[in-house]
């Protein structure tokens, strides 16, 4: 599986794009920085976006991805998410106030955007991938994903505080190649991490004990202001096969 890191931070400053990964050139996993990272020629190839939750650092480039490519011949986009997340995007993003409701444009019969509700805990097919949504522990309805293609499976936690089901499913996954997990705040902001449903290096440490497959773990979601502290605290954990995703890099799992 080819996974290009478009953005891997929990905030946006120059050099730090927000969470989005491009899988096998055509499927995006979250959309915090799709239009900021891809050229128009690359954007138009994106046909499917799988969204973990409604927070803007995972969705804010969707309006521009659609707007940029609306008049490109044959362009259309499908956005997949659990029903609560779809409802939130309808109510707060594509609501004709924040941005046009592209599910009715250019007309109801052939809209440029389809919002596709997905099940939890059952695999669904997205352009050659088999994706399973697993509920995690954030402040709004959120799922992580187990993404499988013919070469293997990658687990992506999305935003979460300490959680259980995601790790159980990762442990059960066939041919697990890597896990991508969040770590948003440094240890000294543990209270903030707790109320906002995020991990710190110390809670990451106990989370990783739940993973019993020996695969590399890549971190995303650091808040740019706290990047240096988070990196130092993660290094101090001295865990094998643990590192940070690199923005712009393409991984082959
Ligand atoms: Zn979030």
PDB file of C-alpha atoms and ligand atoms in Angstrom:
ATOM      1  CA  UNK A   1       0.000   0.000   0.000  1.00  0.00           C
ATOM      2  CA  UNK A   2       1.200   3.436  -0.935  1.00  0.00           C
ATOM      3  CA  UNK A   3       0.439   6.123   1.639  1.00  0.00           C
ATOM      4  CA  UNK A   4       1.465   9.724   0.999  1.00  0.00           C
ATOM      5  CA  UNK A   5       1.389  12.047   3.992  1.00  0.00           C
ATOM      6  CA  UNK A   6      -0.297  15.272   2.892  1.00  0.00           C
ATOM      7  CA  UNK A   7      -0.504  16.669   6.396  1.00  0.00           C
ATOM      8  CA  UNK A   8       0.114  15.146   9.820  1.00  0.00           C
ATOM      9  CA  UNK A   9      -0.296  17.907  12.390  1.00  0.00           C
ATOM     10  CA  UNK A  10      -3.097  18.956  14.711  1.00  0.00           C
ATOM     11  CA  UNK A  11      -2.804  22.588  13.681  1.00  0.00           C
ATOM     12  CA  UNK A  12      -1.792  24.705  10.723  1.00  0.00           C
ATOM     13  CA  UNK A  13       1.314  26.878  10.408  1.00  0.00           C
ATOM     14  CA  UNK A  14       3.694  27.077   7.427  1.00  0.00           C
ATOM     15  CA  UNK A  15       5.327  23.615   7.000  1.00  0.00           C
ATOM     16  CA  UNK A  16       2.592  21.930   9.083  1.00  0.00           C
ATOM     17  CA  UNK A  17      -0.515  20.761   7.240  1.00  0.00           C
ATOM     18  CA  UNK A  18      -3.428  19.172   9.046  1.00  0.00           C
ATOM     19  CA  UNK A  19      -4.283  15.514   8.959  1.00  0.00           C
ATOM     20  CA  UNK A  20      -4.740  13.890   5.561  1.00  0.00           C
ATOM     21  CA  UNK A  21      -3.232  10.880   3.844  1.00  0.00           C
ATOM     22  CA  UNK A  22      -3.466   9.887   0.179  1.00  0.00           C
ATOM     23  CA  UNK A  23      -3.737   6.120  -0.271  1.00  0.00           C
ATOM     24  CA  UNK A  24      -2.821   4.547  -3.616  1.00  0.00           C
ATOM     25  CA  UNK A  25      -3.101   7.967  -5.357  1.00  0.00           C
ATOM     26  CA  UNK A  26      -6.891   8.201  -5.351  1.00  0.00           C
ATOM     27  CA  UNK A  27      -8.368   7.702  -1.860  1.00  0.00           C
ATOM     28  CA  UNK A  28      -7.918  10.282   0.876  1.00  0.00           C
ATOM     29  CA  UNK A  29      -8.041   9.377   4.518  1.00  0.00           C
ATOM     30  CA  UNK A  30      -9.227  12.554   6.225  1.00  0.00           C
ATOM     31  CA  UNK A  31      -8.968  15.925   4.540  1.00  0.00           C
ATOM     32  CA  UNK A  32      -7.265  18.554   6.667  1.00  0.00           C
ATOM     33  CA  UNK A  33      -4.794  19.536   3.930  1.00  0.00           C
ATOM     34  CA  UNK A  34      -5.740  17.954   0.592  1.00  0.00           C
ATOM     35  CA  UNK A  35      -6.084  21.169  -1.401  1.00  0.00           C
ATOM     36  CA  UNK A  36      -2.999  22.620   0.290  1.00  0.00           C
ATOM     37  CA  UNK A  37      -0.778  19.646  -0.576  1.00  0.00           C
ATOM     38  CA  UNK A  38      -1.927  18.430  -4.004  1.00  0.00           C
ATOM     39  CA  UNK A  39      -1.705  20.145  -7.384  1.00  0.00           C
ATOM     40  CA  UNK A  40      -4.898  20.580  -9.379  1.00  0.00           C
ATOM     41  CA  UNK A  41      -3.841  17.658 -11.572  1.00  0.00           C
ATOM     42  CA  UNK A  42      -3.470  15.462  -8.476  1.00  0.00           C
ATOM     43  CA  UNK A  43      -6.655  16.761  -6.818  1.00  0.00           C
ATOM     44  CA  UNK A  44      -8.826  15.802  -9.769  1.00  0.00           C
ATOM     45  CA  UNK A  45      -7.736  12.157  -9.384  1.00  0.00           C
ATOM     46  CA  UNK A  46      -9.140  12.030  -5.842  1.00  0.00           C
ATOM     47  CA  UNK A  47     -12.543  10.374  -6.145  1.00  0.00           C
ATOM     48  CA  UNK A  48     -13.091   9.073  -2.624  1.00  0.00           C
ATOM     49  CA  UNK A  49     -12.457  10.574   0.806  1.00  0.00           C
ATOM     50  CA  UNK A  50     -12.944   8.631   4.025  1.00  0.00           C
ATOM     51  CA  UNK A  51     -13.575  10.927   6.996  1.00  0.00           C
ATOM     52  CA  UNK A  52     -13.008   9.933  10.621  1.00  0.00           C
ATOM     53  CA  UNK A  53     -14.873  12.788  12.313  1.00  0.00           C
ATOM     54  CA  UNK A  54     -16.248  16.258  11.768  1.00  0.00           C
ATOM     55  CA  UNK A  55     -13.475  18.361  13.325  1.00  0.00           C
ATOM     56  CA  UNK A  56     -12.059  20.973  10.973  1.00  0.00           C
ATOM     57  CA  UNK A  57      -8.467  19.772  11.171  1.00  0.00           C
ATOM     58  CA  UNK A  58      -9.745  16.597   9.445  1.00  0.00           C
ATOM     59  CA  UNK A  59     -12.303  18.149   7.067  1.00  0.00           C
ATOM     60  CA  UNK A  60     -11.454  21.780   6.277  1.00  0.00           C
ATOM     61  CA  UNK A  61     -10.004  21.204   2.802  1.00  0.00           C
ATOM     62  CA  UNK A  62     -13.106  19.344   1.542  1.00  0.00           C
ATOM     63  CA  UNK A  63     -14.941  22.537   0.492  1.00  0.00           C
ATOM     64  CA  UNK A  64     -11.928  23.705  -1.527  1.00  0.00           C
ATOM     65  CA  UNK A  65     -11.190  20.286  -3.022  1.00  0.00           C
ATOM     66  CA  UNK A  66     -14.714  20.351  -4.482  1.00  0.00           C
ATOM     67  CA  UNK A  67     -14.720  24.022  -5.425  1.00  0.00           C
ATOM     68  CA  UNK A  68     -11.322  23.799  -7.150  1.00  0.00           C
ATOM     69  CA  UNK A  69     -12.434  20.901  -9.326  1.00  0.00           C
ATOM     70  CA  UNK A  70     -16.154  21.549  -9.759  1.00  0.00           C
ATOM     71  CA  UNK A  71     -15.870  22.421 -13.439  1.00  0.00           C
ATOM     72  CA  UNK A  72     -13.214  19.798 -14.282  1.00  0.00           C
ATOM     73  CA  UNK A  73     -14.679  17.330 -16.811  1.00  0.00           C
ATOM     74  CA  UNK A  74     -16.029  14.244 -15.061  1.00  0.00           C
ATOM     75  CA  UNK A  75     -15.070  15.348 -11.558  1.00  0.00           C
ATOM     76  CA  UNK A  76     -17.158  14.020  -8.681  1.00  0.00           C
ATOM     77  CA  UNK A  77     -16.364  13.143  -5.107  1.00  0.00           C
ATOM     78  CA  UNK A  78     -17.710  10.587  -2.661  1.00  0.00           C
ATOM     79  CA  UNK A  79     -17.216  11.255   1.048  1.00  0.00           C
ATOM     80  CA  UNK A  80     -17.586   8.248   3.333  1.00  0.00           C
ATOM     81  CA  UNK A  81     -18.193   8.470   7.091  1.00  0.00           C
ATOM     82  CA  UNK A  82     -20.401   7.015   9.797  1.00  0.00           C
ATOM     83  CA  UNK A  83     -23.957   8.493   9.813  1.00  0.00           C
ATOM     84  CA  UNK A  84     -23.331  10.898  12.726  1.00  0.00           C
ATOM     85  CA  UNK A  85     -20.355  12.421  10.924  1.00  0.00           C
ATOM     86  CA  UNK A  86     -22.325  12.714   7.661  1.00  0.00           C
ATOM     87  CA  UNK A  87     -25.114  14.484   9.568  1.00  0.00           C
ATOM     88  CA  UNK A  88     -22.617  16.907  11.082  1.00  0.00           C
ATOM     89  CA  UNK A  89     -21.054  17.733   7.691  1.00  0.00           C
ATOM     90  CA  UNK A  90     -24.550  18.313   6.223  1.00  0.00           C
ATOM     91  CA  UNK A  91     -25.565  20.565   9.111  1.00  0.00           C
ATOM     92  CA  UNK A  92     -22.370  22.550   9.596  1.00  0.00           C
ATOM     93  CA  UNK A  93     -20.192  22.387   6.477  1.00  0.00           C
ATOM     94  CA  UNK A  94     -22.219  21.842   3.295  1.00  0.00           C
ATOM     95  CA  UNK A  95     -25.230  23.770   4.620  1.00  0.00           C
ATOM     96  CA  UNK A  96     -25.440  26.654   2.115  1.00  0.00           C
ATOM     97  CA  UNK A  97     -24.117  29.023   4.786  1.00  0.00           C
ATOM     98  CA  UNK A  98     -20.588  27.864   5.551  1.00  0.00           C
ATOM     99  CA  UNK A  99     -20.283  26.542   1.980  1.00  0.00           C
ATOM    100  CA  UNK A 100     -22.686  25.476  -0.799  1.00  0.00           C
ATOM    101  CA  UNK A 101     -24.536  22.192  -0.478  1.00  0.00           C
ATOM    102  CA  UNK A 102     -22.702  20.405  -3.264  1.00  0.00           C
ATOM    103  CA  UNK A 103     -24.938  17.340  -2.868  1.00  0.00           C
ATOM    104  CA  UNK A 104     -27.507  19.308  -4.962  1.00  0.00           C
ATOM    105  CA  UNK A 105     -25.093  20.936  -7.434  1.00  0.00           C
ATOM    106  CA  UNK A 106     -25.084  21.326 -10.366  1.00  0.00           C
ATOM    107  CA  UNK A 107     -28.438  19.549  -9.905  1.00  0.00           C
ATOM    108  CA  UNK A 108     -30.109  16.891  -7.749  1.00  0.00           C
ATOM    109  CA  UNK A 109     -29.772  14.138 -10.342  1.00  0.00           C
ATOM    110  CA  UNK A 110     -26.042  14.342 -10.990  1.00  0.00           C
ATOM    111  CA  UNK A 111     -24.504  16.100  -7.998  1.00  0.00           C
ATOM    112  CA  UNK A 112     -20.750  16.600  -7.807  1.00  0.00           C
ATOM    113  CA  UNK A 113     -20.737  15.386  -4.179  1.00  0.00           C
ATOM    114  CA  UNK A 114     -22.164  12.240  -2.642  1.00  0.00           C
ATOM    115  CA  UNK A 115     -22.127  11.751   1.137  1.00  0.00           C
ATOM    116  CA  UNK A 116     -22.042   8.007   1.735  1.00  0.00           C
ATOM    117  CA  UNK A 117     -22.870   6.614   5.193  1.00  0.00           C
ATOM    118  CA  UNK A 118     -20.713   3.654   6.183  1.00  0.00           C
ATOM    119  CA  UNK A 119     -21.214   0.911   8.755  1.00  0.00           C
ATOM    120  CA  UNK A 120     -19.060   0.408  11.837  1.00  0.00           C
ATOM    121  CA  UNK A 121     -17.100  -2.783  12.360  1.00  0.00           C
ATOM    122  CA  UNK A 122     -17.912  -4.185   8.910  1.00  0.00           C
ATOM    123  CA  UNK A 123     -15.591  -3.768   5.949  1.00  0.00           C
ATOM    124  CA  UNK A 124     -16.745  -1.617   3.052  1.00  0.00           C
ATOM    125  CA  UNK A 125     -15.095  -1.240  -0.352  1.00  0.00           C
ATOM    126  CA  UNK A 126     -13.549   2.013  -1.539  1.00  0.00           C
ATOM    127  CA  UNK A 127     -11.791   1.937  -4.889  1.00  0.00           C
ATOM    128  CA  UNK A 128      -9.806  -1.279  -4.382  1.00  0.00           C
ATOM    129  CA  UNK A 129      -9.466  -0.862  -0.618  1.00  0.00           C
ATOM    130  CA  UNK A 130     -11.352  -2.664   2.110  1.00  0.00           C
ATOM    131  CA  UNK A 131     -11.941  -0.244   4.973  1.00  0.00           C
ATOM    132  CA  UNK A 132     -13.313  -1.036   8.420  1.00  0.00           C
ATOM    133  CA  UNK A 133     -14.460   1.806  10.696  1.00  0.00           C
ATOM    134  CA  UNK A 134     -13.905   1.270  14.425  1.00  0.00           C
ATOM    135  CA  UNK A 135     -15.244   3.653  17.082  1.00  0.00           C
ATOM    136  CA  UNK A 136     -12.598   5.421  19.168  1.00  0.00           C
ATOM    137  CA  UNK A 137     -12.781   7.772  22.199  1.00  0.00           C
ATOM    138  CA  UNK A 138     -12.908  11.419  21.127  1.00  0.00           C
ATOM    139  CA  UNK A 139     -15.191  14.351  22.043  1.00  0.00           C
ATOM    140  CA  UNK A 140     -17.390  13.905  18.938  1.00  0.00           C
ATOM    141  CA  UNK A 141     -18.413  10.673  17.165  1.00  0.00           C
ATOM    142  CA  UNK A 142     -15.154   9.401  15.662  1.00  0.00           C
ATOM    143  CA  UNK A 143     -13.896   6.226  14.045  1.00  0.00           C
ATOM    144  CA  UNK A 144     -10.425   5.006  13.361  1.00  0.00           C
ATOM    145  CA  UNK A 145      -9.942   2.826  10.271  1.00  0.00           C
ATOM    146  CA  UNK A 146      -8.293  -0.416   9.303  1.00  0.00           C
ATOM    147  CA  UNK A 147      -7.402  -0.001   5.648  1.00  0.00           C
ATOM    148  CA  UNK A 148      -6.572  -3.119   3.681  1.00  0.00           C
ATOM    149  CA  UNK A 149      -5.403  -3.640   0.129  1.00  0.00           C
ATOM    150  CA  UNK A 150      -3.906  -6.714  -1.506  1.00  0.00           C
ATOM    151  CA  UNK A 151      -0.516  -6.065   0.129  1.00  0.00           C
ATOM    152  CA  UNK A 152      -1.613  -5.622   3.741  1.00  0.00           C
ATOM    153  CA  UNK A 153      -3.467  -3.609   6.369  1.00  0.00           C
ATOM    154  CA  UNK A 154      -2.674  -0.251   7.949  1.00  0.00           C
ATOM    155  CA  UNK A 155      -4.439   0.910  11.128  1.00  0.00           C
ATOM    156  CA  UNK A 156      -5.215   4.610  11.629  1.00  0.00           C
ATOM    157  CA  UNK A 157      -6.540   5.584  15.053  1.00  0.00           C
ATOM    158  CA  UNK A 158      -7.713   9.099  14.174  1.00  0.00           C
ATOM    159  CA  UNK A 159      -8.113  11.431  17.162  1.00  0.00           C
ATOM    160  CA  UNK A 160      -8.603   9.542  20.385  1.00  0.00           C
ATOM    161  CA  UNK A 161      -8.004   9.425  24.114  1.00  0.00           C
ATOM    162  CA  UNK A 162      -7.171   5.979  25.546  1.00  0.00           C
ATOM    163  CA  UNK A 163      -9.400   3.479  23.747  1.00  0.00           C
ATOM    164  CA  UNK A 164      -9.948  -0.282  23.398  1.00  0.00           C
ATOM    165  CA  UNK A 165     -11.754  -1.501  20.262  1.00  0.00           C
ATOM    166  CA  UNK A 166      -9.261  -0.007  17.846  1.00  0.00           C
ATOM    167  CA  UNK A 167      -6.418  -1.991  19.404  1.00  0.00           C
ATOM    168  CA  UNK A 168      -8.462  -5.199  19.494  1.00  0.00           C
ATOM    169  CA  UNK A 169      -9.204  -4.850  15.784  1.00  0.00           C
ATOM    170  CA  UNK A 170      -5.588  -3.962  14.984  1.00  0.00           C
ATOM    171  CA  UNK A 171      -4.441  -7.081  16.830  1.00  0.00           C
ATOM    172  CA  UNK A 172      -6.908  -9.163  14.812  1.00  0.00           C
ATOM    173  CA  UNK A 173      -6.030  -7.587  11.443  1.00  0.00           C
ATOM    174  CA  UNK A 174      -4.625  -9.780   8.690  1.00  0.00           C
ATOM    175  CA  UNK A 175      -1.160  -8.860   7.560  1.00  0.00           C
ATOM    176  CA  UNK A 176      -0.937  -5.673   9.638  1.00  0.00           C
ATOM    177  CA  UNK A 177       1.911  -3.547   8.255  1.00  0.00           C
ATOM    178  CA  UNK A 178       1.819  -0.382  10.378  1.00  0.00           C
ATOM    179  CA  UNK A 179      -0.301   1.620  12.790  1.00  0.00           C
ATOM    180  CA  UNK A 180      -0.754   5.396  12.680  1.00  0.00           C
ATOM    181  CA  UNK A 181      -1.678   6.862  16.073  1.00  0.00           C
ATOM    182  CA  UNK A 182      -2.251  10.340  17.362  1.00  0.00           C
ATOM    183  CA  UNK A 183      -0.204  12.182  19.972  1.00  0.00           C
ATOM    184  CA  UNK A 184      -1.431  15.761  20.228  1.00  0.00           C
ATOM    185  CA  UNK A 185      -0.166  17.282  23.477  1.00  0.00           C
ATOM    186  CA  UNK A 186       2.926  17.049  25.697  1.00  0.00           C
ATOM    187  CA  UNK A 187       2.700  15.349  29.109  1.00  0.00           C
ATOM    188  CA  UNK A 188       2.400  18.637  31.001  1.00  0.00           C
ATOM    189  CA  UNK A 189      -0.910  19.300  29.201  1.00  0.00           C
ATOM    190  CA  UNK A 190      -2.422  15.959  30.242  1.00  0.00           C
ATOM    191  CA  UNK A 191      -5.557  17.642  31.657  1.00  0.00           C
ATOM    192  CA  UNK A 192      -6.169  19.392  28.339  1.00  0.00           C
ATOM    193  CA  UNK A 193      -5.558  16.124  26.484  1.00  0.00           C
ATOM    194  CA  UNK A 194      -8.096  14.376  28.739  1.00  0.00           C
ATOM    195  CA  UNK A 195     -10.889  16.909  28.236  1.00  0.00           C
ATOM    196  CA  UNK A 196     -10.267  17.178  24.485  1.00  0.00           C
ATOM    197  CA  UNK A 197      -9.988  13.426  23.857  1.00  0.00           C
ATOM    198  CA  UNK A 198      -6.340  13.215  22.848  1.00  0.00           C
ATOM    199  CA  UNK A 199      -3.149  11.371  23.792  1.00  0.00           C
ATOM    200  CA  UNK A 200       0.126  12.584  25.255  1.00  0.00           C
ATOM    201  CA  UNK A 201       3.398  10.613  25.123  1.00  0.00           C
ATOM    202  CA  UNK A 202       2.649   9.078  28.545  1.00  0.00           C
ATOM    203  CA  UNK A 203      -0.846   7.885  27.602  1.00  0.00           C
ATOM    204  CA  UNK A 204       0.483   6.778  24.200  1.00  0.00           C
ATOM    205  CA  UNK A 205       2.971   4.603  26.108  1.00  0.00           C
ATOM    206  CA  UNK A 206       0.188   2.662  27.860  1.00  0.00           C
ATOM    207  CA  UNK A 207      -1.888   2.528  24.662  1.00  0.00           C
ATOM    208  CA  UNK A 208       0.958   0.877  22.780  1.00  0.00           C
ATOM    209  CA  UNK A 209       1.041  -1.930  25.360  1.00  0.00           C
ATOM    210  CA  UNK A 210      -2.375  -2.931  23.974  1.00  0.00           C
ATOM    211  CA  UNK A 211      -0.878  -3.612  20.531  1.00  0.00           C
ATOM    212  CA  UNK A 212       0.448  -7.146  20.321  1.00  0.00           C
ATOM    213  CA  UNK A 213       1.513  -7.153  16.665  1.00  0.00           C
ATOM    214  CA  UNK A 214       5.164  -6.251  16.117  1.00  0.00           C
ATOM    215  CA  UNK A 215       4.725  -3.503  13.526  1.00  0.00           C
ATOM    216  CA  UNK A 216       6.027   0.047  13.163  1.00  0.00           C
ATOM    217  CA  UNK A 217       3.970   2.785  14.801  1.00  0.00           C
ATOM    218  CA  UNK A 218       3.893   6.264  13.277  1.00  0.00           C
ATOM    219  CA  UNK A 219       2.623   9.303  15.141  1.00  0.00           C
ATOM    220  CA  UNK A 220       0.580  12.204  13.796  1.00  0.00           C
ATOM    221  CA  UNK A 221      -1.495  15.061  15.216  1.00  0.00           C
ATOM    222  CA  UNK A 222       1.061  17.008  17.250  1.00  0.00           C
ATOM    223  CA  UNK A 223       0.041  20.590  17.932  1.00  0.00           C
ATOM    224  CA  UNK A 224       2.722  22.719  16.218  1.00  0.00           C
ATOM    225  CA  UNK A 225       3.316  24.870  19.316  1.00  0.00           C
ATOM    226  CA  UNK A 226       4.287  21.773  21.321  1.00  0.00           C
ATOM    227  CA  UNK A 227       6.144  19.826  18.669  1.00  0.00           C
ATOM    228  CA  UNK A 228       9.626  19.950  20.232  1.00  0.00           C
ATOM    229  CA  UNK A 229       8.376  18.853  23.688  1.00  0.00           C
ATOM    230  CA  UNK A 230       6.273  16.041  22.250  1.00  0.00           C
ATOM    231  CA  UNK A 231       9.213  14.778  20.164  1.00  0.00           C
ATOM    232  CA  UNK A 232      11.557  14.807  23.169  1.00  0.00           C
ATOM    233  CA  UNK A 233       9.025  13.019  25.374  1.00  0.00           C
ATOM    234  CA  UNK A 234       8.342  10.364  22.733  1.00  0.00           C
ATOM    235  CA  UNK A 235      12.093   9.783  22.299  1.00  0.00           C
ATOM    236  CA  UNK A 236      12.384   9.351  26.078  1.00  0.00           C
ATOM    237  CA  UNK A 237       9.907   6.446  25.914  1.00  0.00           C
ATOM    238  CA  UNK A 238      12.685   4.479  24.170  1.00  0.00           C
ATOM    239  CA  UNK A 239      10.218   2.259  22.340  1.00  0.00           C
ATOM    240  CA  UNK A 240      11.274   0.271  19.294  1.00  0.00           C
ATOM    241  CA  UNK A 241       9.663   0.925  15.930  1.00  0.00           C
ATOM    242  CA  UNK A 242       8.084   4.186  17.062  1.00  0.00           C
ATOM    243  CA  UNK A 243       8.504   7.409  15.088  1.00  0.00           C
ATOM    244  CA  UNK A 244       6.729  10.421  13.622  1.00  0.00           C
ATOM    245  CA  UNK A 245       5.148  10.571  10.185  1.00  0.00           C
ATOM    246  CA  UNK A 246       6.999  12.914   7.861  1.00  0.00           C
ATOM    247  CA  UNK A 247       4.870  15.357   5.902  1.00  0.00           C
ATOM    248  CA  UNK A 248       5.347  14.975   2.141  1.00  0.00           C
ATOM    249  CA  UNK A 249       6.823  11.494   2.425  1.00  0.00           C
ATOM    250  CA  UNK A 250       5.309   8.503   0.634  1.00  0.00           C
ATOM    251  CA  UNK A 251       5.380   5.259   2.630  1.00  0.00           C
ATOM    252  CA  UNK A 252       5.031   1.816   1.079  1.00  0.00           C
ATOM    253  CA  UNK A 253       3.481  -0.676   3.475  1.00  0.00           C
TER     254      UNK A 253
HETATM  255 ZN1  LIG B   1     -10.649  15.831  16.569  1.00  0.00          ZN
END
